Coordinates of C-alpha atoms in Angstrom, one line a residue:
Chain A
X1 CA -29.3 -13.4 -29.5
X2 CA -25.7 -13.0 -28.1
X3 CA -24.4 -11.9 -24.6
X4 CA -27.5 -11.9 -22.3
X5 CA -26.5 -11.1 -18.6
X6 CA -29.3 -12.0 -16.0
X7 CA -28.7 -9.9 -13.0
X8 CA -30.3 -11.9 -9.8
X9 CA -30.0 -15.8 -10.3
X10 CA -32.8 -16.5 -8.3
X11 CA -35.8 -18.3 -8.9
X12 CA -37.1 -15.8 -12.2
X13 CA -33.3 -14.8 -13.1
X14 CA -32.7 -18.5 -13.0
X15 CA -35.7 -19.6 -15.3
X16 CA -35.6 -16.9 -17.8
X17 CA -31.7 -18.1 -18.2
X18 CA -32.7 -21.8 -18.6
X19 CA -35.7 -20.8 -21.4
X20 CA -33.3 -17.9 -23.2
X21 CA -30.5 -21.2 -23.5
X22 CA -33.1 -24.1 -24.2
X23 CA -34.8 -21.3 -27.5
X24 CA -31.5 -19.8 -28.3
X25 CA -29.2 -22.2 -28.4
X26 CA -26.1 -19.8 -29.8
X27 CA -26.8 -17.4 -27.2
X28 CA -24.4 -17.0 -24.0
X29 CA -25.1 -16.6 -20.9
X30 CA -23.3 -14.4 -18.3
X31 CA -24.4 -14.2 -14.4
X32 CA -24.3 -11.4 -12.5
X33 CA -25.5 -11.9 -8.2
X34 CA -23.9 -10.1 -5.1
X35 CA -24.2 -13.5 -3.8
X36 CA -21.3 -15.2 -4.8
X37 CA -23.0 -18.2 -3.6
X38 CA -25.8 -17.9 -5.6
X39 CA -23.7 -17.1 -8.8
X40 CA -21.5 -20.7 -8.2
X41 CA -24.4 -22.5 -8.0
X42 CA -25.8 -20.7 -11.0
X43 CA -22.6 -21.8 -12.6
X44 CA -23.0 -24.9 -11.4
X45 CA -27.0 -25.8 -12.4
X46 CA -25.6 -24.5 -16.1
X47 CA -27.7 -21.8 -15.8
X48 CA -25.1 -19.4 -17.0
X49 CA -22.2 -19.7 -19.1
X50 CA -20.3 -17.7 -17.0
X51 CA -19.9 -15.0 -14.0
X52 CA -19.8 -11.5 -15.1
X53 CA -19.3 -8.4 -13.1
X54 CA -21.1 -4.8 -13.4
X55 CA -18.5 -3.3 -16.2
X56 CA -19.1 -6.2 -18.6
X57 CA -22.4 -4.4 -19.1
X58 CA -21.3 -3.2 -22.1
X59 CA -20.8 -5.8 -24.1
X60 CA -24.9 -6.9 -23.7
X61 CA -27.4 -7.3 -26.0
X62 CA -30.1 -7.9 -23.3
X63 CA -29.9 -7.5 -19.6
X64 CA -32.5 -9.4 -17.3
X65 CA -32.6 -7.6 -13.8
X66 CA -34.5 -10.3 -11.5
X67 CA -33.8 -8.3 -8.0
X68 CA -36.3 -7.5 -5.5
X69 CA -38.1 -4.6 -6.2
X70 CA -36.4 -2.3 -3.9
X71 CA -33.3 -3.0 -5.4
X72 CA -34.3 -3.0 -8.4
X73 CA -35.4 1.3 -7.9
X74 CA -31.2 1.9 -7.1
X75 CA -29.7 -1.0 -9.6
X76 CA -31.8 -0.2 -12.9
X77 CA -30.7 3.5 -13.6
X78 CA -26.9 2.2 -12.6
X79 CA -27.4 -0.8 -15.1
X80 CA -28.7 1.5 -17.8
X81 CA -25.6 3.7 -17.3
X82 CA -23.4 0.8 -18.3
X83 CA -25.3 -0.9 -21.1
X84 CA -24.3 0.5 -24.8
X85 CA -27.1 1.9 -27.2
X86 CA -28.5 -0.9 -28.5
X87 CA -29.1 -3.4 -25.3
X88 CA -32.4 -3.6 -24.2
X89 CA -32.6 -4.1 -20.3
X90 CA -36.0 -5.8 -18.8
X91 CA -37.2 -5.8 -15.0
X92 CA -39.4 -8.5 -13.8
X93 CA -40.8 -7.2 -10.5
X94 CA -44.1 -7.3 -8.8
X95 CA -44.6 -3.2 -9.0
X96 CA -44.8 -1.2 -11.5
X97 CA -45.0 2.5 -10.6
X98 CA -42.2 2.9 -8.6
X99 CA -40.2 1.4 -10.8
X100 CA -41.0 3.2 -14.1
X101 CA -40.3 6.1 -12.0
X102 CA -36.7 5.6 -11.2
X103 CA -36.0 5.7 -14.9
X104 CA -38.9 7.8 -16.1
X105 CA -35.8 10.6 -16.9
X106 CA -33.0 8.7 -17.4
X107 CA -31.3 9.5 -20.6
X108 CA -31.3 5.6 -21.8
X109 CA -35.3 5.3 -21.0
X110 CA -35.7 4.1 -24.3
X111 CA -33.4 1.1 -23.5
X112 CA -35.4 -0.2 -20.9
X113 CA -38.8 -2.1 -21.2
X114 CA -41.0 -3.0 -17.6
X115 CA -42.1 -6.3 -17.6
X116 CA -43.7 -8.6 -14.8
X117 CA -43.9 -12.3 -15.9
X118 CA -46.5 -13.7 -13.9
X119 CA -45.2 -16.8 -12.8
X120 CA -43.5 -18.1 -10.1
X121 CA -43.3 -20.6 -7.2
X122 CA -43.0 -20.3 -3.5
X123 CA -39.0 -21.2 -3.8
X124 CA -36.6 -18.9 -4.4
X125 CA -32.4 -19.1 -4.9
X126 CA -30.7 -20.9 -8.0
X127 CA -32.1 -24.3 -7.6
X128 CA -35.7 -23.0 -7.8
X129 CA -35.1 -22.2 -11.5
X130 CA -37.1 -24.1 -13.8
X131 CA -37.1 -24.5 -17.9
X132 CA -40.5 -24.0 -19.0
X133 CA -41.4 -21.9 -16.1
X134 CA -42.6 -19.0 -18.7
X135 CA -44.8 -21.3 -21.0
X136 CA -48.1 -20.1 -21.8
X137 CA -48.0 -17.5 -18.9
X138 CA -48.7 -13.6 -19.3
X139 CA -46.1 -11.1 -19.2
X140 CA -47.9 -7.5 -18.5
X141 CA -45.6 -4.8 -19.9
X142 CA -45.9 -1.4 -19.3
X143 CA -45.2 1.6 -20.9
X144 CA -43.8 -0.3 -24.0
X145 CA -44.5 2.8 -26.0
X146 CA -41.2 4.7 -24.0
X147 CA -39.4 1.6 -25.1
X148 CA -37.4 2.0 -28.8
X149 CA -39.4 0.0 -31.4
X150 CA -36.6 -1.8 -32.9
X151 CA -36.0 -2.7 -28.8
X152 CA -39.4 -3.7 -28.3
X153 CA -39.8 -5.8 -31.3
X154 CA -36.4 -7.5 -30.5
X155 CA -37.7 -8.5 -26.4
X156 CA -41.2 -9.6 -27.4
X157 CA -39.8 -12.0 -29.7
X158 CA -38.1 -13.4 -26.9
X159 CA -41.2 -12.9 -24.0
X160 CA -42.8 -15.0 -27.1
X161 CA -40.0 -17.3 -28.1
X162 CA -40.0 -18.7 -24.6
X163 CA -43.7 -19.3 -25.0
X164 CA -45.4 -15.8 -23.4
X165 CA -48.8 -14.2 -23.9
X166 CA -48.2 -10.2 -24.0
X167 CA -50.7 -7.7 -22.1
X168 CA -50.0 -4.2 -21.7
X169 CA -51.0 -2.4 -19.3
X170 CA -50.3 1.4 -17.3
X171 CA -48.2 0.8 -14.4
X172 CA -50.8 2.5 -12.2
X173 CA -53.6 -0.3 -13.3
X174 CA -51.0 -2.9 -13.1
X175 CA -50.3 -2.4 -9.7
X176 CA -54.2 -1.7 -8.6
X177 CA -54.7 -5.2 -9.8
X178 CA -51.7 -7.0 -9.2
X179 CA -52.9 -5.7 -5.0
X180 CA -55.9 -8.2 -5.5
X181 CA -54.9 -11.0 -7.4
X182 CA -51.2 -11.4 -6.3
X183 CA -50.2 -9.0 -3.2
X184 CA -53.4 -9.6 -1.0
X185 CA -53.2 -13.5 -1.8
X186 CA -49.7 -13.8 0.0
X187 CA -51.1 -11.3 3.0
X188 CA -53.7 -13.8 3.4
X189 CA -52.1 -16.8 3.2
X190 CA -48.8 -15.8 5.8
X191 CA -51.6 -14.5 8.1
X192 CA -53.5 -18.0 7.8
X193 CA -50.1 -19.7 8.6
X194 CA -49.4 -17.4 11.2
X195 CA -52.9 -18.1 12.9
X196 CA -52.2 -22.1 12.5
X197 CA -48.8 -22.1 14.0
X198 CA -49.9 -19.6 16.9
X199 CA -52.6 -21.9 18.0
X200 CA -51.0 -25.5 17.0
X201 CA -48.4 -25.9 19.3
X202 CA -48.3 -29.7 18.1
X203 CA -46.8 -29.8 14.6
X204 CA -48.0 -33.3 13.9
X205 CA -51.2 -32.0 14.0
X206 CA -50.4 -29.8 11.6
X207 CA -48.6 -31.8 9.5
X208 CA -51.4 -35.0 9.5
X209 CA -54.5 -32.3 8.9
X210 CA -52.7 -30.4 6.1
X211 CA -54.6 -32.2 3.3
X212 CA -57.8 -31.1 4.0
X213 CA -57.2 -27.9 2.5
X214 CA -54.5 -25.6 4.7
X215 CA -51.7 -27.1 2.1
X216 CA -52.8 -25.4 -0.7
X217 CA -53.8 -22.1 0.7
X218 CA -50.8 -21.6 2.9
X219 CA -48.1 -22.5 -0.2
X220 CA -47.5 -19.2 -0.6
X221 CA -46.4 -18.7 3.1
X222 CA -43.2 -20.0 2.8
X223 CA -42.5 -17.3 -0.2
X224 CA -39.1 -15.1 0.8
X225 CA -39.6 -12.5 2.8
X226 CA -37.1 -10.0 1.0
X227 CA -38.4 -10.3 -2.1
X228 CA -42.2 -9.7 -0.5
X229 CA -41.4 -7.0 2.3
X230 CA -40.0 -4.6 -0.5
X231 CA -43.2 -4.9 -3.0
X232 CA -45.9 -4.4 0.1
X233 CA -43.6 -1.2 0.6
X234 CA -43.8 -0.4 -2.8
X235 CA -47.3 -1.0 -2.8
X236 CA -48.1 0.0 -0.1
X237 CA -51.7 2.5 -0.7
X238 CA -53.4 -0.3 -3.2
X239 CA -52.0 -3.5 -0.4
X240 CA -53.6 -1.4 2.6
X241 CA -56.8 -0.8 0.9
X242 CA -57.6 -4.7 -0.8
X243 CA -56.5 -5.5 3.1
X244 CA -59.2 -3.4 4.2
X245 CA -61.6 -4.9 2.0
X246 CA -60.8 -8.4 2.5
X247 CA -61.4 -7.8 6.8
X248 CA -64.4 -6.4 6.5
X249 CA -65.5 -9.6 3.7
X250 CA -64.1 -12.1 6.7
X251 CA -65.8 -9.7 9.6
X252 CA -69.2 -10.4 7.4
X253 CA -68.8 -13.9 7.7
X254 CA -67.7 -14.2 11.1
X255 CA -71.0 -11.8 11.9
X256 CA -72.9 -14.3 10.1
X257 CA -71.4 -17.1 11.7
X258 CA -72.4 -15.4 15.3
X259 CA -75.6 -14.8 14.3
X260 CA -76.2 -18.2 13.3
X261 CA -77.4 -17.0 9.8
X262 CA -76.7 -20.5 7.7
X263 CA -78.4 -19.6 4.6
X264 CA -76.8 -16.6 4.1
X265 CA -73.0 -18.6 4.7
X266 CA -74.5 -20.8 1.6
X267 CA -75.4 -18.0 -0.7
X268 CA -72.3 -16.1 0.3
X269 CA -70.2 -19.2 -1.4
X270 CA -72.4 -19.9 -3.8
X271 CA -71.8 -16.5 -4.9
X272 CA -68.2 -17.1 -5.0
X273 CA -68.3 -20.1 -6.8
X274 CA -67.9 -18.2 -10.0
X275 CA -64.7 -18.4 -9.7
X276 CA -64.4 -21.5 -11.0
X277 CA -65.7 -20.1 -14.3
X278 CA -63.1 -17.1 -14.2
X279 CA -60.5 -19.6 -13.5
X280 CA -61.7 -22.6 -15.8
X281 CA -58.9 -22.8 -18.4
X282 CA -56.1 -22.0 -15.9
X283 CA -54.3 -25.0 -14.9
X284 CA -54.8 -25.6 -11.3
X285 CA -53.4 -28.3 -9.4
X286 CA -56.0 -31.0 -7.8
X287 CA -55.3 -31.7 -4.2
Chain B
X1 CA -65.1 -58.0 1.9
X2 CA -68.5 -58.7 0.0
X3 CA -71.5 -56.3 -0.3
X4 CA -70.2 -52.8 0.2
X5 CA -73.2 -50.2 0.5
X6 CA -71.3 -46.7 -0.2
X7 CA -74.4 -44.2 0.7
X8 CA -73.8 -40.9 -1.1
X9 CA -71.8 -41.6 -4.6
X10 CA -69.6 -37.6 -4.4
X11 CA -66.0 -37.2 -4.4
X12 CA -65.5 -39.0 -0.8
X13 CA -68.4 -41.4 -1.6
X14 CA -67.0 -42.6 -5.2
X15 CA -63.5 -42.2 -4.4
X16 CA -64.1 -45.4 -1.4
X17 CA -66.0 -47.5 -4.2
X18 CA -63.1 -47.1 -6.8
X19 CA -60.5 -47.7 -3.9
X20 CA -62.6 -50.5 -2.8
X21 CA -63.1 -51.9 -6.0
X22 CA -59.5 -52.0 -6.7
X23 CA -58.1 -54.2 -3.5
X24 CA -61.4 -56.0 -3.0
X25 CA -61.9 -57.2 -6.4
X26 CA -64.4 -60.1 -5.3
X27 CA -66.4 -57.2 -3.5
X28 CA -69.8 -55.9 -4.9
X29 CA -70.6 -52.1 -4.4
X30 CA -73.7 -50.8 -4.2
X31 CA -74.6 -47.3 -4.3
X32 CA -77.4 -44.9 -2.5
X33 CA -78.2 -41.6 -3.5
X34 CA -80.9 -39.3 -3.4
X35 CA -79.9 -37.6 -6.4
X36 CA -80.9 -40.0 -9.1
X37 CA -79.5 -38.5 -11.8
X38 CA -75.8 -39.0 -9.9
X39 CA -76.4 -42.8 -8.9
X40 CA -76.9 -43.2 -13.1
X41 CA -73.6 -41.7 -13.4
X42 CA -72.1 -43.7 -10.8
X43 CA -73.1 -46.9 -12.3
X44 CA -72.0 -44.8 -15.9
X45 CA -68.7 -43.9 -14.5
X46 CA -68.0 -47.9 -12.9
X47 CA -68.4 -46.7 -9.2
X48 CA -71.0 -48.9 -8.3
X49 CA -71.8 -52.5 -9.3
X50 CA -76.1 -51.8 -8.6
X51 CA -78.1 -49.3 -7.5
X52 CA -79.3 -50.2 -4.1
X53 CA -82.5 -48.6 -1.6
X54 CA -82.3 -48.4 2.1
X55 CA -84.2 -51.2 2.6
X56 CA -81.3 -53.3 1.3
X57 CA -79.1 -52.7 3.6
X58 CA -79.8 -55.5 5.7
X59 CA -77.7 -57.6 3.0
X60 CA -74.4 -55.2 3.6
X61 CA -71.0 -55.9 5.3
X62 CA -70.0 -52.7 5.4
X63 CA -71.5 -49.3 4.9
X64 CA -69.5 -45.8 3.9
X65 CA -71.9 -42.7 4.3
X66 CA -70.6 -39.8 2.7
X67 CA -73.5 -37.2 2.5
X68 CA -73.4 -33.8 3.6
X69 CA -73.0 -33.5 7.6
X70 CA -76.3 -32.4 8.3
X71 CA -77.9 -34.8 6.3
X72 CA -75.5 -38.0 8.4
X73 CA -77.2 -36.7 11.7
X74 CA -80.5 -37.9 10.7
X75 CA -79.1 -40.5 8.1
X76 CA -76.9 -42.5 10.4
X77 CA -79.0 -44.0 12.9
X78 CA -81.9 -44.6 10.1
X79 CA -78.9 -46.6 8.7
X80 CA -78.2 -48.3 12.1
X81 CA -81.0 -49.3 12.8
X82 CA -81.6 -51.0 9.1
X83 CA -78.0 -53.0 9.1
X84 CA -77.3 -56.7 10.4
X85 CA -75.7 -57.2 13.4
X86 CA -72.3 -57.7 11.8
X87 CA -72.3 -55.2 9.6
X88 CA -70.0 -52.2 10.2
X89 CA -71.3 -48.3 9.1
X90 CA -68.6 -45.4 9.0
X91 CA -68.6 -41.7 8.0
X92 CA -66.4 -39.4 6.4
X93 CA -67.4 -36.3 8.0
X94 CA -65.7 -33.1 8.3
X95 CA -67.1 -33.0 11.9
X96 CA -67.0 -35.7 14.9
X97 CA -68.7 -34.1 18.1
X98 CA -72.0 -33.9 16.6
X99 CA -72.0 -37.3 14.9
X100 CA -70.6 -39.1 17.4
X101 CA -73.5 -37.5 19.9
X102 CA -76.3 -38.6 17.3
X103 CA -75.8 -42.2 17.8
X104 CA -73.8 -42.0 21.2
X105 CA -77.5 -44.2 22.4
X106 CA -78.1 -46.6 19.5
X107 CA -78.8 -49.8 20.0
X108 CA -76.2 -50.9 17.5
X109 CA -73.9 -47.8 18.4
X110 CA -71.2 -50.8 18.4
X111 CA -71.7 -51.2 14.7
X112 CA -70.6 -47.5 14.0
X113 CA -67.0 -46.3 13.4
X114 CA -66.5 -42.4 13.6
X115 CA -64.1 -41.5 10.8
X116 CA -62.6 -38.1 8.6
X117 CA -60.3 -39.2 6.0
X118 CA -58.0 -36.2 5.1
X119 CA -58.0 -36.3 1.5
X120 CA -60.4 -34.4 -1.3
X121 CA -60.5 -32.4 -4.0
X122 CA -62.5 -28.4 -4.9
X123 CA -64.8 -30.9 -7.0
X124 CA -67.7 -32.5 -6.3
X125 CA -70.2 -35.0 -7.2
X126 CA -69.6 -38.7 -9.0
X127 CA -67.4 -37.5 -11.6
X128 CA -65.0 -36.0 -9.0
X129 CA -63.9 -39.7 -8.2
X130 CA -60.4 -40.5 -8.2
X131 CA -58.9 -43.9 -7.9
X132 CA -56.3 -43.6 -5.3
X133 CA -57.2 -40.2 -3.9
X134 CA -57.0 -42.1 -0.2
X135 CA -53.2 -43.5 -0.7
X136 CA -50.3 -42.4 1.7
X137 CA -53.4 -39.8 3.5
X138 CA -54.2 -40.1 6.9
X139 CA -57.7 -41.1 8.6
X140 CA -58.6 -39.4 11.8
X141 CA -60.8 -42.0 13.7
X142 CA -62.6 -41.1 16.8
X143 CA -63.9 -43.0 20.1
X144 CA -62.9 -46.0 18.2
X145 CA -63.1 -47.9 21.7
X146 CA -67.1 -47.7 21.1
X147 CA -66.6 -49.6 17.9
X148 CA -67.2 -53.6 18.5
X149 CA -63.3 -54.8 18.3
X150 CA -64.5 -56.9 15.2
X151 CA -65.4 -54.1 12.8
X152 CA -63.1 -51.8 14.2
X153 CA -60.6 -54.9 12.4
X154 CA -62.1 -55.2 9.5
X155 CA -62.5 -51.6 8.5
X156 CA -58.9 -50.8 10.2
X157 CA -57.8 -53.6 7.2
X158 CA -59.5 -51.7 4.9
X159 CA -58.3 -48.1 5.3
X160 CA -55.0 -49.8 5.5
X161 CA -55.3 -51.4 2.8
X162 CA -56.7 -48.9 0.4
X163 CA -53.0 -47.0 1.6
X164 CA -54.4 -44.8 4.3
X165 CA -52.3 -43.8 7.6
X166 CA -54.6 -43.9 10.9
X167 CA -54.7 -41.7 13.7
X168 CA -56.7 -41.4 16.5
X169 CA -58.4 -38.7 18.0
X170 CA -61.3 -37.6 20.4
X171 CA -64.4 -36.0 18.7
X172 CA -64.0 -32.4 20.5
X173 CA -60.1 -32.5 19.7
X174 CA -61.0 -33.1 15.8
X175 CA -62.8 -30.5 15.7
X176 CA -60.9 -27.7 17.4
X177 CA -58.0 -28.8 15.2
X178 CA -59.9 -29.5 12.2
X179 CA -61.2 -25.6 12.7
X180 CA -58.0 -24.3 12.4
X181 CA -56.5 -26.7 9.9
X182 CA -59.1 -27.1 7.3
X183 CA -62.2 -25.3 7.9
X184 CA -60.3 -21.6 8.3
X185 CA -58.8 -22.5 5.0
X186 CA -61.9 -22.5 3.1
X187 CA -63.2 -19.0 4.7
X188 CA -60.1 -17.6 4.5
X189 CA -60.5 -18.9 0.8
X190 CA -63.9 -18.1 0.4
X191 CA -63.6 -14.5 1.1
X192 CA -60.8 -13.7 -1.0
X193 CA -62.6 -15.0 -3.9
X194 CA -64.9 -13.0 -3.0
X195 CA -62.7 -9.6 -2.8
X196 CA -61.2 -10.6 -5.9
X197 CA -64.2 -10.5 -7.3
X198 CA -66.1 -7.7 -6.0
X199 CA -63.3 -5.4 -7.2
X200 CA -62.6 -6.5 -10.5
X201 CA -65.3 -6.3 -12.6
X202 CA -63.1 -6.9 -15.7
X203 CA -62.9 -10.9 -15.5
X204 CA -60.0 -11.0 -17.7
X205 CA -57.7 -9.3 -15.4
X206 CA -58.4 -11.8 -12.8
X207 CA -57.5 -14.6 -15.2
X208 CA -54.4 -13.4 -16.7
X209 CA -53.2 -12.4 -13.6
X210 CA -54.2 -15.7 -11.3
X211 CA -51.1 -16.9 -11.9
X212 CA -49.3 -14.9 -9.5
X213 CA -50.5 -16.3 -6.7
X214 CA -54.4 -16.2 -6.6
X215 CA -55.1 -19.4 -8.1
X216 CA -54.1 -21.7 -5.4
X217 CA -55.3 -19.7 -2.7
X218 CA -58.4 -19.4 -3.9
X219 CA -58.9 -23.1 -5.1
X220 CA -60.7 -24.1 -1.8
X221 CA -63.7 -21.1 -3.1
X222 CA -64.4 -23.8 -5.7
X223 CA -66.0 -26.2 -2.6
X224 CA -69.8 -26.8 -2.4
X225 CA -71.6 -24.8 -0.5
X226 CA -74.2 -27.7 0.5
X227 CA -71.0 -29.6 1.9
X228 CA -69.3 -26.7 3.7
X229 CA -72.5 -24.6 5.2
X230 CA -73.3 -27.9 7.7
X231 CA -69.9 -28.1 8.1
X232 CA -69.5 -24.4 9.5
X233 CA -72.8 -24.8 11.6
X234 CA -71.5 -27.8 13.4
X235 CA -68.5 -27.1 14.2
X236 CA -69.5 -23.4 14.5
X237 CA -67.7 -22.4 18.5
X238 CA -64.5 -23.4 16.8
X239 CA -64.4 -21.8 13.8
X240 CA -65.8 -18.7 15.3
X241 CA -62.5 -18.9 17.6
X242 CA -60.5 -19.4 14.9
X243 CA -61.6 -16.8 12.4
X244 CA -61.5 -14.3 15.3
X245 CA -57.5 -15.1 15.4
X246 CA -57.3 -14.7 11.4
X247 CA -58.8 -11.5 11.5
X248 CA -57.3 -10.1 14.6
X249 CA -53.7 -11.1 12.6
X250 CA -54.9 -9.8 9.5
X251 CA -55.7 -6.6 11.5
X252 CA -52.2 -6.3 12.8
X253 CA -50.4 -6.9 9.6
X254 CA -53.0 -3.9 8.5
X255 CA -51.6 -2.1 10.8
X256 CA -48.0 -2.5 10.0
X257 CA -48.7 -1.5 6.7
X258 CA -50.6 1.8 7.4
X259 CA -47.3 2.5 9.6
X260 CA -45.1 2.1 7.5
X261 CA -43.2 -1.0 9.5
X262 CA -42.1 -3.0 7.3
X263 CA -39.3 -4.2 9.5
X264 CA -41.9 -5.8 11.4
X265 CA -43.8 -7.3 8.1
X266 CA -40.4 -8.7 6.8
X267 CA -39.8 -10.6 10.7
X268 CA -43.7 -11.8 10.6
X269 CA -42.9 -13.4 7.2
X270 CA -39.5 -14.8 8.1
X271 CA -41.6 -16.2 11.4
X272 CA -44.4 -17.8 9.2
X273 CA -42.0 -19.3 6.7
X274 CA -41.4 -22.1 9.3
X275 CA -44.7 -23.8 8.0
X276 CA -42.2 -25.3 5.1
X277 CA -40.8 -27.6 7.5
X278 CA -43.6 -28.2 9.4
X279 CA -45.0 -29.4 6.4
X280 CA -41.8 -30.9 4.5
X281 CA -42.6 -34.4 2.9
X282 CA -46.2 -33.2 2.1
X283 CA -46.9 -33.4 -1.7
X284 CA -47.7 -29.7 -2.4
X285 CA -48.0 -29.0 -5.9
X286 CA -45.4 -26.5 -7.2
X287 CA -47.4 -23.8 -8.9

């Protein structure tokens, strides 16, 4: 591994730069963020070796473009117009369709390999970067067979250098799922801090009730808001329909509640107590 | 401090006994439970000094009940009216109108200290302790003025000195607050465990993909349903209120989506980020 340039030295950007360095030590670094902010701090941190600009493309062995999605749609076919035959350029976003769309036809397709890493905090910007971030989490590629072999084989050495697990999946199934397991969790959680901060107009109330629960399901609340507007839009059919489903799941309840039916609250969570079995294994913070 | 009675030997129940244990080393804790199998493990686990029965608690100095809500409405003035008249008997309920109103008219109401310490775990039962699980967490006490000013002292001491924060509170203010705070979480929780898992039958996708988001919104689906069905019944006005809101903001952002606005979504979420200050110097886990 030579010259990798991470494009977006945010949070993901920032971590896969940390991991590529701490695995490859010979490897170098270069930055590229239309934040010039950002990219001093990234310089700064010792993220990157250095600040690059567009047109040192060419000199890459592997690009990293960590952009919202909705950037990501303009800047990938731009990015694989500047890279030279034998780069390999990886995305890292939340959808998948859209994206393998812009460059379904592009003539350096084969250059390009669709990735989401699923992992992440609610922080974003340089200093959210972490080393390790990537350990023993999944990385769902899609499409790997448009990718070149000799491409492919070359980025999942890294995805598993850094400490990846590699599922492949269609981009159409990756985004169906990603709706329920990923989108509609942030959808719920914004709405439940929304609710919260509607009605408490007292924030130390807030603040000294937290801990009974609210904490944990309202982390992803303070997620940004340009990385998160872009992938609703881009998901936008699979979003509205798990949003359906969950409001007529909480309607349920609420009728329940109404009607006084108790027993049937139990067995509701009782039923959903399996989740502790689907999740056993995955390493979930206590309190 | 000498013979602590901790009635109920869970999470909340244990945690006090190992907390107790741990500042009050002279102290002796004995434990009541109805589940016999869990008062073996508490002795097992070094919660409890003894097993104790009700009739015993003439000896105690102080008594914690931490049993399901439903089960402290009829438990709590059984346990009045067995205790000395120095002895001092609290709760840990997730609910204060109720209790308080069940022994608003005891004779030894004065012996009875109305109490919700804001601290837990998803887990449950005696191997769900955790030594210091009640450090730097608040404790909402209510209508402490009907507390003789002597106990109110000596367990005031104790909270304190086990590392808790107190703050006080009226039984119909708890719970309105508590309704948004906590017990919205766990619905809100609940049934997105429950979409999740409706929709994906394939188990595997849920796990590899939890890490996106899921897992700590969904953590609170974990909770017992014998805990949290009293709970809801209790406190049920409230939380009916409160899940109306959620859903009615969960309806909107629906909304939104189906028009295409996502202006609009990107301004809600920039809005609702302001719950990271509200809640700055709480210890939220990072991922």
């Amino acid at each position: 591994m030579t010259n990798v340039f991470v494009i977006g030295l945010g949070l993901i950007g920032g971590s896969f730069a940390l991991d590529i360095k701490s695995v490859y030590g010979e490897a170098k670094i270069y930055g590229i963020d239309t934040n010039e902010d950002h990219l001093n701090q990234a310089v700064k941190l010792g993220l990157i070796d250095s600040k690059a600009a567009m047109e040192d493309l060419s000199d890459a062995e592997v690009v990293i473009v960590a952009v919202p999605v909705n950037t990501s749609l303009k800047l990938l076919p731009e990015v694989l117009d500047l890279v030279g035959d034998d780069a390999v350029v990886f995305d890292a976003g939340s959808t998948k369709s859209l994206i393998c769309e812009a460059v379904a036809t592009h003539p350096k397709r084969r250059n390009f390999l669709a990735a989401h890493p699923i992992a992440g905090t609610e922080f974003s910007g340089p200093s959210a970067a972490l080393e390790g971030l990537y350990r023993n989490k999944v990385n769902i590629i899609c499409e790997v067979e448009k990718t070149a072999f000799k491409l492919q084989e070359k980025v999942l050495k890294l995805f598993t250098d850094i400490g990846m697990r590699i599922r492949y999946m269609d981009p159409g199934a990756h985004d169906r799922h990603i709706a329920y397991v990923s989108h509609l969790s942030h959808i719920s959680s914004f709405m439940l801090g929304k609710t919260v901060i509607e009605k408490e107009k007292n924030e130390r109330d807030i603040f000294d009730m937290a801990g009974s629960g609210f904490e944990s399901t309202v982390r992803l609340a303070k997620s940004s808001p340009a990385m998160w507007a872009p992938i609703f839009e881009q998901n936008r059919a699979n979003v509205t329909e798990t949003l359906e489903e969950y409001i007529a799941n909480l309607q349920q309840f609420l009728d329940l509640m109404k009607k006084g039916e108790f027993d049937a609250i139990y067995h509701e969570m009782e039923n959903t107590n399996r989740i502790r079995e689907i999740l056993k294994g995955i390493n979930v913070p206590a309190s």
